[in-house]
């Protein structure tokens, strides 16, 4: 798949392009954006991840379909979906929003649109989202997008050497 376009009344989700590198680098290097996600990685590692995510050759082989969230002419965030189990038709979603655009419903609107599109496009049975316990903003995005809390795995994620509990959410196909 070379291009994916998903539109809502306010947003467009388009395939991530080479021109999105500055946004990718900025969001993945921002300590506030990543405080509930991961340790900050080197620019070299991020460049490798970016290059791999600009091309989704085979969704069902585990390639991320990475999208840039456009709000008008502004690139305001990144969102992706990846198949995690072919037999069970399950995928996982992830998203990063620029801090200046947080709290405006952009992540919820984009996730809802992506989820509806992916359930149909890939005939998925379930989409999974996860966040560390304490990341209430992400938990709200998932819940408002129709995901249901399915469980909390204790000490399932590690950031800054600290083990954190992780909340798993699921959205089932209708």
Tab-separated table of C-alpha atoms in Angstrom:
chain	number	residue	atom	x	y	z
A	1	UNK	CA	0.000	0.000	0.000
A	2	UNK	CA	1.567	3.278	-1.059
A	3	UNK	CA	-0.955	5.766	0.271
A	4	UNK	CA	-3.679	5.726	2.858
A	5	UNK	CA	-6.031	8.634	3.218
A	6	UNK	CA	-8.556	8.832	6.006
A	7	UNK	CA	-10.549	12.001	6.521
A	8	UNK	CA	-12.726	13.377	9.294
A	9	UNK	CA	-14.430	16.772	9.457
A	10	UNK	CA	-11.245	18.308	10.924
A	11	UNK	CA	-8.410	15.918	10.114
A	12	UNK	CA	-6.661	14.045	7.364
A	13	UNK	CA	-4.523	10.994	8.069
A	14	UNK	CA	-2.028	10.411	5.284
A	15	UNK	CA	0.852	8.020	4.903
A	16	UNK	CA	4.006	9.234	6.627
A	17	UNK	CA	6.446	10.714	4.108
A	18	UNK	CA	10.138	11.610	4.107
A	19	UNK	CA	9.149	15.248	4.747
A	20	UNK	CA	7.734	14.153	8.141
A	21	UNK	CA	11.184	13.354	9.576
A	22	UNK	CA	11.420	16.613	11.589
A	23	UNK	CA	8.034	15.920	13.243
A	24	UNK	CA	8.945	12.268	13.880
A	25	UNK	CA	12.268	13.293	15.428
A	26	UNK	CA	10.714	16.084	17.500
A	27	UNK	CA	7.935	13.924	18.945
A	28	UNK	CA	10.169	10.923	19.612
A	29	UNK	CA	12.848	13.052	21.318
A	30	UNK	CA	10.469	15.135	23.459
A	31	UNK	CA	10.725	14.003	27.115
A	32	UNK	CA	7.188	15.172	27.922
A	33	UNK	CA	5.633	13.348	24.960
A	34	UNK	CA	7.535	10.170	25.841
A	35	UNK	CA	7.356	10.170	29.630
A	36	UNK	CA	4.694	7.428	29.578
A	37	UNK	CA	5.911	5.687	26.406
A	38	UNK	CA	9.641	4.945	26.271
A	39	UNK	CA	13.140	6.062	27.045
A	40	UNK	CA	14.430	8.609	24.556
A	41	UNK	CA	16.335	6.884	21.772
A	42	UNK	CA	19.306	8.177	19.782
A	43	UNK	CA	18.773	10.032	16.535
A	44	UNK	CA	20.423	7.145	14.637
A	45	UNK	CA	17.950	4.587	16.035
A	46	UNK	CA	15.046	6.926	15.345
A	47	UNK	CA	16.258	7.422	11.751
A	48	UNK	CA	16.231	3.640	11.254
A	49	UNK	CA	12.712	3.361	12.704
A	50	UNK	CA	11.508	6.267	10.592
A	51	UNK	CA	12.912	4.765	7.389
A	52	UNK	CA	11.246	1.429	8.132
A	53	UNK	CA	7.909	3.028	8.977
A	54	UNK	CA	7.706	5.169	5.861
A	55	UNK	CA	6.970	2.002	3.881
A	56	UNK	CA	4.237	-0.470	4.724
A	57	UNK	CA	4.955	-3.238	2.254
A	58	UNK	CA	2.982	-5.958	4.028
A	59	UNK	CA	0.641	-5.070	6.881
A	60	UNK	CA	0.056	-8.730	7.712
A	61	UNK	CA	3.809	-9.373	7.953
A	62	UNK	CA	4.058	-6.898	10.832
A	63	UNK	CA	4.944	-3.718	8.944
A	64	UNK	CA	3.597	-0.575	10.589
A	65	UNK	CA	1.190	1.512	8.549
A	66	UNK	CA	2.405	4.889	9.781
A	67	UNK	CA	0.274	7.965	9.269
A	68	UNK	CA	0.738	11.677	9.768
A	69	UNK	CA	-2.197	13.504	11.333
A	70	UNK	CA	-2.925	16.710	9.451
A	71	UNK	CA	-5.013	19.479	11.012
A	72	UNK	CA	-5.532	21.818	8.089
A	73	UNK	CA	-2.035	22.376	6.690
A	74	UNK	CA	-0.315	21.514	9.977
A	75	UNK	CA	1.193	18.116	10.742
A	76	UNK	CA	0.176	17.699	14.407
A	77	UNK	CA	0.890	14.086	15.219
A	78	UNK	CA	1.703	10.559	14.177
A	79	UNK	CA	-0.389	7.431	14.355
A	80	UNK	CA	0.214	3.878	13.319
A	81	UNK	CA	-1.299	0.428	13.183
A	82	UNK	CA	0.464	-2.915	12.934
A	83	UNK	CA	-0.806	-6.478	12.627
A	84	UNK	CA	0.229	-8.418	15.748
A	85	UNK	CA	-1.548	-11.712	15.011
A	86	UNK	CA	-2.560	-12.901	11.533
A	87	UNK	CA	-4.602	-15.875	12.678
A	88	UNK	CA	-6.587	-13.897	15.239
A	89	UNK	CA	-6.800	-10.851	12.928
A	90	UNK	CA	-5.524	-8.500	15.628
A	91	UNK	CA	-3.663	-5.231	15.239
A	92	UNK	CA	-2.120	-2.731	17.645
A	93	UNK	CA	-2.362	1.066	17.424
A	94	UNK	CA	-0.072	3.800	18.663
A	95	UNK	CA	-0.066	7.580	18.486
A	96	UNK	CA	1.940	10.695	19.369
A	97	UNK	CA	0.447	14.193	19.383
A	98	UNK	CA	2.426	17.430	19.481
A	99	UNK	CA	2.014	18.956	22.961
A	100	UNK	CA	0.539	22.191	21.633
A	101	UNK	CA	-2.336	20.204	20.096
A	102	UNK	CA	-3.108	17.986	23.084
A	103	UNK	CA	-6.504	18.344	24.743
A	104	UNK	CA	-8.330	19.277	21.539
A	105	UNK	CA	-9.776	15.854	20.761
A	106	UNK	CA	-7.409	15.316	17.835
A	107	UNK	CA	-6.063	11.941	19.017
A	108	UNK	CA	-9.584	10.659	19.740
A	109	UNK	CA	-10.927	11.792	16.377
A	110	UNK	CA	-7.945	10.336	14.515
A	111	UNK	CA	-7.989	7.033	16.427
A	112	UNK	CA	-11.716	6.580	15.905
A	113	UNK	CA	-11.342	7.170	12.163
A	114	UNK	CA	-8.290	4.917	11.845
A	115	UNK	CA	-9.947	2.133	13.808
A	116	UNK	CA	-13.128	2.185	11.712
A	117	UNK	CA	-11.081	2.256	8.511
A	118	UNK	CA	-8.696	-0.546	9.585
A	119	UNK	CA	-11.448	-2.867	10.808
A	120	UNK	CA	-12.969	-2.714	7.331
A	121	UNK	CA	-9.812	-2.389	5.205
A	122	UNK	CA	-8.002	-5.323	6.817
A	123	UNK	CA	-11.087	-7.226	8.025
A	124	UNK	CA	-9.692	-7.238	11.551
A	125	UNK	CA	-11.436	-8.876	14.471
A	126	UNK	CA	-9.770	-6.748	17.156
A	127	UNK	CA	-7.587	-3.690	17.612
A	128	UNK	CA	-5.473	-3.393	20.748
A	129	UNK	CA	-4.229	-0.222	22.403
A	130	UNK	CA	-2.062	-0.045	25.482
A	131	UNK	CA	-0.717	2.557	27.825
A	132	UNK	CA	1.100	2.568	31.125
A	133	UNK	CA	-0.955	2.947	34.264
A	134	UNK	CA	-0.952	6.651	35.052
A	135	UNK	CA	-1.170	7.833	31.438
A	136	UNK	CA	-4.708	9.047	31.911
A	137	UNK	CA	-4.718	11.148	28.723
A	138	UNK	CA	-4.059	8.099	26.564
A	139	UNK	CA	-6.530	6.010	28.568
A	140	UNK	CA	-9.204	8.667	27.853
A	141	UNK	CA	-8.378	8.670	24.132
A	142	UNK	CA	-8.770	4.894	23.958
A	143	UNK	CA	-12.005	4.877	25.958
A	144	UNK	CA	-13.560	7.756	23.994
A	145	UNK	CA	-12.629	5.925	20.777
A	146	UNK	CA	-14.685	2.901	21.847
A	147	UNK	CA	-11.917	0.722	23.299
A	148	UNK	CA	-12.660	-1.168	26.512
A	149	UNK	CA	-10.200	-1.864	29.298
A	150	UNK	CA	-9.444	-5.584	29.184
A	151	UNK	CA	-6.847	-5.830	31.888
A	152	UNK	CA	-3.782	-4.494	33.604
A	153	UNK	CA	-0.500	-6.384	33.371
A	154	UNK	CA	1.743	-5.775	36.334
A	155	UNK	CA	5.303	-4.605	35.680
A	156	UNK	CA	4.852	-5.127	31.946
A	157	UNK	CA	6.646	-1.986	30.706
A	158	UNK	CA	9.903	-0.298	31.678
A	159	UNK	CA	10.798	3.379	31.392
A	160	UNK	CA	13.859	4.946	33.002
A	161	UNK	CA	14.687	1.704	34.756
A	162	UNK	CA	11.302	1.673	36.521
A	163	UNK	CA	8.840	-1.177	36.026
A	164	UNK	CA	5.330	0.045	35.275
A	165	UNK	CA	1.937	-1.611	35.057
A	166	UNK	CA	0.392	-1.530	31.596
A	167	UNK	CA	-3.286	-1.187	30.716
A	168	UNK	CA	-4.575	-3.153	27.719
A	169	UNK	CA	-7.629	-1.951	25.796
A	170	UNK	CA	-9.481	-3.689	23.001
A	171	UNK	CA	-11.884	-2.673	20.266
A	172	UNK	CA	-13.819	-5.488	18.619
A	173	UNK	CA	-15.188	-5.451	15.104
A	174	UNK	CA	-18.952	-4.919	15.072
